[in-house]
Amino acid sequence: MTDAWIGETLYDGWQQRFRVRKELARTKSAFQDIVVFESETHGRVLVLDGVIQITEGDEFVYQEMLTHVPVLAHGDAKSVLIIGAGDGGVLRRVLQHRGVERAVMVEIDGAVIELSKQFLPGIAGDAWNDPRADVIVGDGIDYVAKAESGSVDVIIVDSTDPIGVGEVLFTDAFYAHCARILTPNGIIVNQCGVPFMQADELRETSLRRAQFFPHVSAYVAAVPTYVGGFMTLGVAAKGTNPALHSVETIRARAEQAGILGTTGYWTPEIHTGAFNLPPYIAKHLPASK
């Protein structure tokens, strides 16, 4: 045990801290400050620019909900684009779906990938070596701008908050290109913060997406290290409203995909129930069309 602590700097007036068992890496890449450390309570932790990104202890909650909900809501996703998610956890969950034929992951900071491979190998598992995976160190904005129209079934954006390196992933131009490259039943999901503390993030992102998608909503996940209550995951769809699927439909799709019974947080009931938002969150979404 040491007396060293690392405090998150996301909010000016509120902070969570972790006692550091051992610091594993500390570097400044071309894009951000990166720290990986061993905590006493949550296993190994990845920190970018002072903000907790993922912990070994509770990463399954975020990764499962960010991945399984859109892929199963689509129902027949063969091509999935992941933007960000340098730790590899989303890639791993996407590839658990039998029907996925290609998963492209575009991460702007190669240092995050390399440090995750070295110090957080359990998060991605064998996903880096899956023949269906195409991992690109590059700019997600540039990728969607150049991608072929109607070529992707699901887009999963696992970025930092809309500050610094993640800011450009929350713009009108980005969402316009995402809508263009998605298939007619395409879905896009991205994290929209903890609305108790970051309501503007959910509200503004949802309004931007509503310009390009007929269905815009959000669902929630309770991730212990994303302090402040529910984390919201914003979803926008071109085809069927993803909030309207029945438990029976989602269970049948999960069984066919091969993920039923393999999860630690996601279930068909959690999936459908997560769209039932408390009023303090729902009020930040645009009115349904």
mmCIF file of C-alpha atoms in Angstrom:
data_model
loop_
_atom_site.group_PDB
_atom_site.id
_atom_site.type_symbol
_atom_site.label_atom_id
_atom_site.label_comp_id
_atom_site.label_asym_id
_atom_site.label_seq_id
_atom_site.Cartn_x
_atom_site.Cartn_y
_atom_site.Cartn_z
ATOM 1 C CA MET A 1 0.000 0.000 0.000
ATOM 2 C CA THR A 2 1.196 3.520 -0.815
ATOM 3 C CA ASP A 3 0.079 7.006 0.169
ATOM 4 C CA ALA A 4 -0.111 8.097 -3.484
ATOM 5 C CA TRP A 5 -3.505 9.041 -4.877
ATOM 6 C CA ILE A 6 -4.701 10.004 -8.355
ATOM 7 C CA GLY A 7 -7.659 12.370 -8.533
ATOM 8 C CA GLU A 8 -9.875 12.820 -11.572
ATOM 9 C CA THR A 9 -9.964 16.383 -12.886
ATOM 10 C CA LEU A 10 -13.138 16.247 -15.015
ATOM 11 C CA TYR A 11 -15.101 18.628 -12.772
ATOM 12 C CA ASP A 12 -13.859 21.778 -11.051
ATOM 13 C CA GLY A 13 -15.874 21.324 -7.876
ATOM 14 C CA TRP A 14 -16.141 17.556 -7.485
ATOM 15 C CA GLN A 15 -13.512 14.862 -7.593
ATOM 16 C CA GLN A 16 -13.095 11.136 -7.157
ATOM 17 C CA ARG A 17 -9.722 9.740 -6.122
ATOM 18 C CA PHE A 18 -8.032 6.363 -6.362
ATOM 19 C CA ARG A 19 -5.272 5.126 -4.113
ATOM 20 C CA VAL A 20 -2.420 4.004 -6.369
ATOM 21 C CA ARG A 21 -0.958 0.600 -5.703
ATOM 22 C CA LYS A 22 1.547 0.983 -8.544
ATOM 23 C CA GLU A 23 1.956 3.424 -11.407
ATOM 24 C CA LEU A 24 2.537 1.445 -14.615
ATOM 25 C CA ALA A 25 2.899 4.119 -17.284
ATOM 26 C CA ARG A 26 2.883 7.879 -17.590
ATOM 27 C CA THR A 27 3.472 9.555 -20.945
ATOM 28 C CA LYS A 28 2.430 12.453 -23.128
ATOM 29 C CA SER A 29 1.479 11.401 -26.637
ATOM 30 C CA ALA A 30 0.986 13.730 -29.578
ATOM 31 C CA PHE A 31 -2.650 14.117 -28.456
ATOM 32 C CA GLN A 32 -3.004 13.741 -24.694
ATOM 33 C CA ASP A 33 -1.525 12.858 -21.323
ATOM 34 C CA ILE A 34 -1.848 9.129 -20.597
ATOM 35 C CA VAL A 35 -1.549 7.386 -17.246
ATOM 36 C CA VAL A 36 -2.057 3.701 -16.447
ATOM 37 C CA PHE A 37 -1.953 2.599 -12.828
ATOM 38 C CA GLU A 38 -2.863 -0.304 -10.581
ATOM 39 C CA SER A 39 -5.573 0.701 -8.111
ATOM 40 C CA GLU A 40 -6.466 -0.979 -4.841
ATOM 41 C CA THR A 41 -10.151 -1.360 -5.658
ATOM 42 C CA HIS A 42 -10.766 -1.364 -9.426
ATOM 43 C CA GLY A 43 -7.801 -3.196 -10.912
ATOM 44 C CA ARG A 44 -5.827 -1.343 -13.553
ATOM 45 C CA VAL A 45 -7.052 2.080 -14.639
ATOM 46 C CA LEU A 46 -6.564 4.120 -17.829
ATOM 47 C CA VAL A 47 -6.576 7.915 -17.463
ATOM 48 C CA LEU A 48 -6.523 10.389 -20.377
ATOM 49 C CA ASP A 49 -5.931 14.077 -19.695
ATOM 50 C CA GLY A 50 -6.849 13.589 -16.052
ATOM 51 C CA VAL A 51 -10.170 11.827 -16.770
ATOM 52 C CA ILE A 52 -10.856 8.189 -15.875
ATOM 53 C CA GLN A 53 -11.563 6.270 -19.089
ATOM 54 C CA ILE A 54 -11.786 2.640 -18.087
ATOM 55 C CA THR A 55 -11.048 0.353 -15.175
ATOM 56 C CA GLU A 56 -10.606 -3.398 -15.232
ATOM 57 C CA GLY A 57 -13.170 -3.679 -12.454
ATOM 58 C CA ASP A 58 -16.214 -2.175 -14.170
ATOM 59 C CA GLU A 59 -15.315 -1.846 -17.856
ATOM 60 C CA PHE A 60 -17.776 -4.622 -18.713
ATOM 61 C CA VAL A 61 -20.759 -2.403 -17.862
ATOM 62 C CA TYR A 62 -19.847 0.354 -20.294
ATOM 63 C CA GLN A 63 -18.448 -1.868 -23.035
ATOM 64 C CA GLU A 64 -21.400 -4.259 -23.073
ATOM 65 C CA MET A 65 -24.011 -1.521 -23.194
ATOM 66 C CA LEU A 66 -22.149 0.571 -25.751
ATOM 67 C CA THR A 67 -21.807 -2.457 -28.040
ATOM 68 C CA HIS A 68 -24.569 -4.998 -27.594
ATOM 69 C CA VAL A 69 -27.452 -2.511 -27.564
ATOM 70 C CA PRO A 70 -26.841 -0.989 -31.021
ATOM 71 C CA VAL A 71 -25.702 -4.225 -32.669
ATOM 72 C CA LEU A 72 -28.762 -6.136 -31.449
ATOM 73 C CA ALA A 73 -31.098 -3.206 -32.103
ATOM 74 C CA HIS A 74 -29.942 -3.295 -35.715
ATOM 75 C CA GLY A 75 -30.622 -7.015 -35.887
ATOM 76 C CA ASP A 76 -28.436 -7.933 -38.871
ATOM 77 C CA ALA A 77 -25.213 -5.941 -38.493
ATOM 78 C CA LYS A 78 -22.407 -7.226 -40.681
ATOM 79 C CA SER A 79 -20.181 -4.149 -40.860
ATOM 80 C CA VAL A 80 -19.362 -2.188 -37.704
ATOM 81 C CA LEU A 81 -17.248 0.966 -37.450
ATOM 82 C CA ILE A 82 -15.688 1.798 -34.087
ATOM 83 C CA ILE A 83 -14.223 5.255 -33.556
ATOM 84 C CA GLY A 84 -11.930 5.612 -30.574
ATOM 85 C CA ALA A 85 -12.058 2.761 -28.040
ATOM 86 C CA GLY A 86 -8.288 2.353 -28.064
ATOM 87 C CA ASP A 87 -8.370 -0.086 -25.156
ATOM 88 C CA GLY A 88 -9.984 -2.682 -27.451
ATOM 89 C CA GLY A 89 -12.953 -3.505 -25.233
ATOM 90 C CA VAL A 90 -15.595 -2.436 -27.742
ATOM 91 C CA LEU A 91 -13.801 -4.304 -30.516
ATOM 92 C CA ARG A 92 -13.850 -7.453 -28.388
ATOM 93 C CA ARG A 93 -17.607 -7.179 -27.741
ATOM 94 C CA VAL A 94 -18.425 -6.436 -31.377
ATOM 95 C CA LEU A 95 -16.545 -9.534 -32.478
ATOM 96 C CA GLN A 96 -18.520 -11.689 -30.037
ATOM 97 C CA HIS A 97 -21.451 -11.324 -32.449
ATOM 98 C CA ARG A 98 -21.381 -14.227 -34.902
ATOM 99 C CA GLY A 99 -23.004 -12.250 -37.678
ATOM 100 C CA VAL A 100 -20.415 -9.474 -37.770
ATOM 101 C CA GLU A 101 -18.197 -9.931 -40.798
ATOM 102 C CA ARG A 102 -16.023 -6.830 -40.478
ATOM 103 C CA ALA A 103 -15.149 -4.516 -37.604
ATOM 104 C CA VAL A 104 -13.096 -1.431 -38.428
ATOM 105 C CA MET A 105 -11.630 0.414 -35.454
ATOM 106 C CA VAL A 106 -10.188 3.896 -35.994
ATOM 107 C CA GLU A 107 -8.244 5.276 -33.025
ATOM 108 C CA ILE A 108 -6.390 8.562 -33.404
ATOM 109 C CA ASP A 109 -3.824 7.896 -30.670
ATOM 110 C CA GLY A 110 -1.695 4.833 -31.303
ATOM 111 C CA ALA A 111 -0.120 5.227 -27.871
ATOM 112 C CA VAL A 112 -3.439 4.329 -26.239
ATOM 113 C CA ILE A 113 -3.587 1.096 -28.225
ATOM 114 C CA GLU A 114 -0.014 0.132 -27.425
ATOM 115 C CA LEU A 115 -0.286 0.908 -23.707
ATOM 116 C CA SER A 116 -3.580 -0.986 -23.517
ATOM 117 C CA LYS A 117 -2.023 -4.016 -25.186
ATOM 118 C CA GLN A 118 0.866 -3.885 -22.731
ATOM 119 C CA PHE A 119 -0.869 -3.071 -19.455
ATOM 120 C CA LEU A 120 -4.582 -3.867 -20.001
ATOM 121 C CA PRO A 121 -4.463 -7.025 -22.131
ATOM 122 C CA GLY A 122 -7.552 -8.580 -20.588
ATOM 123 C CA ILE A 123 -9.870 -5.839 -21.832
ATOM 124 C CA ALA A 124 -9.443 -6.644 -25.528
ATOM 125 C CA GLY A 125 -8.477 -10.280 -25.131
ATOM 126 C CA ASP A 126 -7.752 -11.823 -28.540
ATOM 127 C CA ALA A 127 -9.702 -9.195 -30.478
ATOM 128 C CA TRP A 128 -6.547 -7.584 -31.906
ATOM 129 C CA ASN A 129 -5.787 -10.812 -33.792
ATOM 130 C CA ASP A 130 -9.285 -11.584 -35.074
ATOM 131 C CA PRO A 131 -9.232 -11.748 -38.907
ATOM 132 C CA ARG A 132 -12.470 -9.762 -39.031
ATOM 133 C CA ALA A 133 -10.816 -6.811 -37.277
ATOM 134 C CA ASP A 134 -9.180 -3.921 -39.114
ATOM 135 C CA VAL A 135 -7.445 -1.630 -36.621
ATOM 136 C CA ILE A 136 -6.417 1.751 -38.013
ATOM 137 C CA VAL A 137 -4.390 4.405 -36.235
ATOM 138 C CA GLY A 138 -5.912 7.489 -37.776
ATOM 139 C CA ASP A 139 -8.483 10.259 -37.674
ATOM 140 C CA GLY A 140 -12.091 9.099 -37.354
ATOM 141 C CA ILE A 141 -13.328 12.366 -38.867
ATOM 142 C CA ASP A 142 -11.247 11.788 -41.964
ATOM 143 C CA TYR A 143 -12.330 8.150 -42.162
ATOM 144 C CA VAL A 144 -16.076 8.858 -42.168
ATOM 145 C CA ALA A 145 -15.613 11.721 -44.625
ATOM 146 C CA LYS A 146 -13.999 9.361 -47.141
ATOM 147 C CA ALA A 147 -15.971 6.165 -46.465
ATOM 148 C CA GLU A 148 -18.363 4.829 -49.063
ATOM 149 C CA SER A 149 -22.022 5.803 -48.697
ATOM 150 C CA GLY A 150 -24.217 3.067 -47.221
ATOM 151 C CA SER A 151 -21.259 0.866 -46.289
ATOM 152 C CA VAL A 152 -21.657 0.540 -42.499
ATOM 153 C CA ASP A 153 -24.464 -0.973 -40.413
ATOM 154 C CA VAL A 154 -23.476 0.294 -36.964
ATOM 155 C CA ILE A 155 -21.174 3.107 -35.828
ATOM 156 C CA ILE A 156 -19.947 3.078 -32.224
ATOM 157 C CA VAL A 157 -18.182 6.230 -31.050
ATOM 158 C CA ASP A 158 -16.222 5.654 -27.847
ATOM 159 C CA SER A 159 -14.529 8.985 -27.353
ATOM 160 C CA THR A 160 -13.464 11.269 -24.583
ATOM 161 C CA ASP A 161 -15.827 14.119 -23.690
ATOM 162 C CA PRO A 162 -16.273 16.926 -26.277
ATOM 163 C CA ILE A 163 -13.139 18.745 -25.213
ATOM 164 C CA GLY A 164 -9.629 18.455 -26.595
ATOM 165 C CA VAL A 165 -9.021 15.543 -28.937
ATOM 166 C CA GLY A 166 -12.651 14.336 -28.728
ATOM 167 C CA GLU A 167 -14.328 17.641 -29.600
ATOM 168 C CA VAL A 168 -14.499 17.110 -33.378
ATOM 169 C CA LEU A 169 -16.543 13.918 -32.878
ATOM 170 C CA PHE A 170 -19.543 15.979 -31.718
ATOM 171 C CA THR A 171 -20.037 18.268 -34.746
ATOM 172 C CA ASP A 172 -22.707 18.637 -37.442
ATOM 173 C CA ALA A 173 -20.234 17.669 -40.160
ATOM 174 C CA PHE A 174 -19.321 14.454 -38.377
ATOM 175 C CA TYR A 175 -22.940 13.358 -37.881
ATOM 176 C CA ALA A 176 -23.818 14.253 -41.484
ATOM 177 C CA HIS A 177 -21.097 11.936 -42.760
ATOM 178 C CA CYS A 178 -22.133 9.204 -40.320
ATOM 179 C CA ALA A 179 -25.698 9.351 -41.638
ATOM 180 C CA ARG A 180 -24.393 9.164 -45.194
ATOM 181 C CA ILE A 181 -22.218 6.078 -44.707
ATOM 182 C CA LEU A 182 -24.798 4.138 -42.673
ATOM 183 C CA THR A 183 -27.057 1.616 -44.380
ATOM 184 C CA PRO A 184 -30.844 2.293 -44.471
ATOM 185 C CA ASN A 185 -31.322 0.573 -41.096
ATOM 186 C CA GLY A 186 -28.086 1.995 -39.695
ATOM 187 C CA ILE A 187 -27.520 3.042 -36.083
ATOM 188 C CA ILE A 188 -24.947 5.271 -34.396
ATOM 189 C CA VAL A 189 -24.193 5.310 -30.666
ATOM 190 C CA ASN A 190 -21.882 7.556 -28.697
ATOM 191 C CA GLN A 191 -21.368 8.312 -25.028
ATOM 192 C CA CYS A 192 -23.104 11.513 -23.937
ATOM 193 C CA GLY A 193 -21.744 11.881 -20.441
ATOM 194 C CA VAL A 194 -23.387 11.826 -17.024
ATOM 195 C CA PRO A 195 -26.403 14.134 -17.415
ATOM 196 C CA PHE A 196 -26.587 15.041 -13.733
ATOM 197 C CA MET A 197 -23.301 16.884 -14.308
ATOM 198 C CA GLN A 198 -23.105 17.147 -18.119
ATOM 199 C CA ALA A 199 -26.655 17.773 -19.335
ATOM 200 C CA ASP A 200 -25.448 20.121 -22.079
ATOM 201 C CA GLU A 201 -23.536 17.256 -23.658
ATOM 202 C CA LEU A 202 -26.637 15.091 -24.019
ATOM 203 C CA ARG A 203 -28.891 17.952 -25.114
ATOM 204 C CA GLU A 204 -26.576 19.481 -27.704
ATOM 205 C CA THR A 205 -25.435 16.171 -29.159
ATOM 206 C CA SER A 206 -29.032 14.967 -29.498
ATOM 207 C CA LEU A 207 -30.090 18.169 -31.270
ATOM 208 C CA ARG A 208 -27.210 17.819 -33.712
ATOM 209 C CA ARG A 209 -28.069 14.199 -34.511
ATOM 210 C CA ALA A 210 -31.752 15.053 -34.960
ATOM 211 C CA GLN A 211 -30.833 17.060 -38.067
ATOM 212 C CA PHE A 212 -29.745 13.856 -39.824
ATOM 213 C CA PHE A 213 -31.653 10.964 -38.215
ATOM 214 C CA PRO A 214 -35.403 10.361 -37.790
ATOM 215 C CA HIS A 215 -34.973 8.545 -34.463
ATOM 216 C CA VAL A 216 -32.901 10.136 -31.699
ATOM 217 C CA SER A 217 -32.921 8.896 -28.132
ATOM 218 C CA ALA A 218 -30.674 7.712 -25.337
ATOM 219 C CA TYR A 219 -30.350 4.862 -22.902
ATOM 220 C CA VAL A 220 -28.545 4.568 -19.597
ATOM 221 C CA ALA A 221 -25.932 2.437 -17.876
ATOM 222 C CA ALA A 222 -24.800 2.505 -14.254
ATOM 223 C CA VAL A 223 -20.990 2.575 -14.438
ATOM 224 C CA PRO A 224 -19.464 2.981 -10.954
ATOM 225 C CA THR A 225 -16.427 4.982 -12.042
ATOM 226 C CA TYR A 226 -18.443 7.447 -14.144
ATOM 227 C CA VAL A 227 -19.588 9.279 -11.047
ATOM 228 C CA GLY A 228 -22.735 11.365 -10.857
ATOM 229 C CA GLY A 229 -25.482 8.837 -11.576
ATOM 230 C CA PHE A 230 -26.452 7.264 -14.869
ATOM 231 C CA MET A 231 -24.147 7.483 -17.871
ATOM 232 C CA THR A 232 -26.142 8.199 -21.024
ATOM 233 C CA LEU A 233 -25.428 6.600 -24.370
ATOM 234 C CA GLY A 234 -26.951 8.609 -27.196
ATOM 235 C CA VAL A 235 -28.396 6.630 -30.081
ATOM 236 C CA ALA A 236 -29.647 7.742 -33.483
ATOM 237 C CA ALA A 237 -31.160 5.493 -36.140
ATOM 238 C CA LYS A 238 -32.148 5.744 -39.790
ATOM 239 C CA GLY A 239 -34.592 2.832 -39.803
ATOM 240 C CA THR A 240 -36.464 1.258 -36.890
ATOM 241 C CA ASN A 241 -36.626 3.137 -33.589
ATOM 242 C CA PRO A 242 -34.172 1.182 -31.377
ATOM 243 C CA ALA A 243 -36.147 2.037 -28.241
ATOM 244 C CA LEU A 244 -39.202 0.064 -29.362
ATOM 245 C CA HIS A 245 -37.896 -3.517 -29.580
ATOM 246 C CA SER A 246 -39.473 -6.087 -27.278
ATOM 247 C CA VAL A 247 -37.550 -8.170 -24.762
ATOM 248 C CA GLU A 248 -38.471 -11.277 -26.784
ATOM 249 C CA THR A 249 -37.011 -9.827 -29.993
ATOM 250 C CA ILE A 250 -33.761 -8.815 -28.316
ATOM 251 C CA ARG A 251 -33.434 -12.191 -26.564
ATOM 252 C CA ALA A 252 -33.891 -14.068 -29.841
ATOM 253 C CA ARG A 253 -31.304 -11.908 -31.575
ATOM 254 C CA ALA A 254 -28.852 -12.307 -28.696
ATOM 255 C CA GLU A 255 -29.221 -16.059 -28.763
ATOM 256 C CA GLN A 256 -28.589 -16.125 -32.502
ATOM 257 C CA ALA A 257 -25.595 -13.825 -32.066
ATOM 258 C CA GLY A 258 -24.102 -16.081 -29.407
ATOM 259 C CA ILE A 259 -23.909 -13.581 -26.562
ATOM 260 C CA LEU A 260 -26.848 -14.677 -24.413
ATOM 261 C CA GLY A 261 -25.555 -15.729 -21.009
ATOM 262 C CA THR A 262 -22.029 -14.393 -21.599
ATOM 263 C CA THR A 263 -22.448 -10.909 -20.103
ATOM 264 C CA GLY A 264 -21.944 -9.336 -16.702
ATOM 265 C CA TYR A 265 -24.364 -6.403 -17.024
ATOM 266 C CA TRP A 266 -26.320 -6.557 -20.283
ATOM 267 C CA THR A 267 -29.445 -8.715 -20.473
ATOM 268 C CA PRO A 268 -32.454 -8.487 -22.802
ATOM 269 C CA GLU A 269 -34.427 -6.961 -19.918
ATOM 270 C CA ILE A 270 -31.703 -4.429 -19.107
ATOM 271 C CA HIS A 271 -31.441 -3.618 -22.827
ATOM 272 C CA THR A 272 -35.088 -2.685 -23.258
ATOM 273 C CA GLY A 273 -35.449 -1.126 -19.822
ATOM 274 C CA ALA A 274 -32.459 1.159 -20.299
ATOM 275 C CA PHE A 275 -34.487 3.288 -22.730
ATOM 276 C CA ASN A 276 -36.974 4.168 -19.960
ATOM 277 C CA LEU A 277 -35.377 7.402 -18.829
ATOM 278 C CA PRO A 278 -36.030 9.328 -15.630
ATOM 279 C CA PRO A 279 -37.532 12.773 -16.322
ATOM 280 C CA TYR A 280 -34.368 14.653 -15.348
ATOM 281 C CA ILE A 281 -32.607 12.950 -18.275
ATOM 282 C CA ALA A 282 -35.486 12.659 -20.764
ATOM 283 C CA LYS A 283 -36.136 16.404 -20.714
ATOM 284 C CA HIS A 284 -32.827 16.995 -22.493
ATOM 285 C CA LEU A 285 -33.815 14.969 -25.555
ATOM 286 C CA PRO A 286 -35.566 16.484 -28.590
ATOM 287 C CA ALA A 287 -39.272 15.772 -28.976
ATOM 288 C CA SER A 288 -40.073 12.591 -30.891
ATOM 289 C CA LYS A 289 -40.979 13.019 -34.538
#
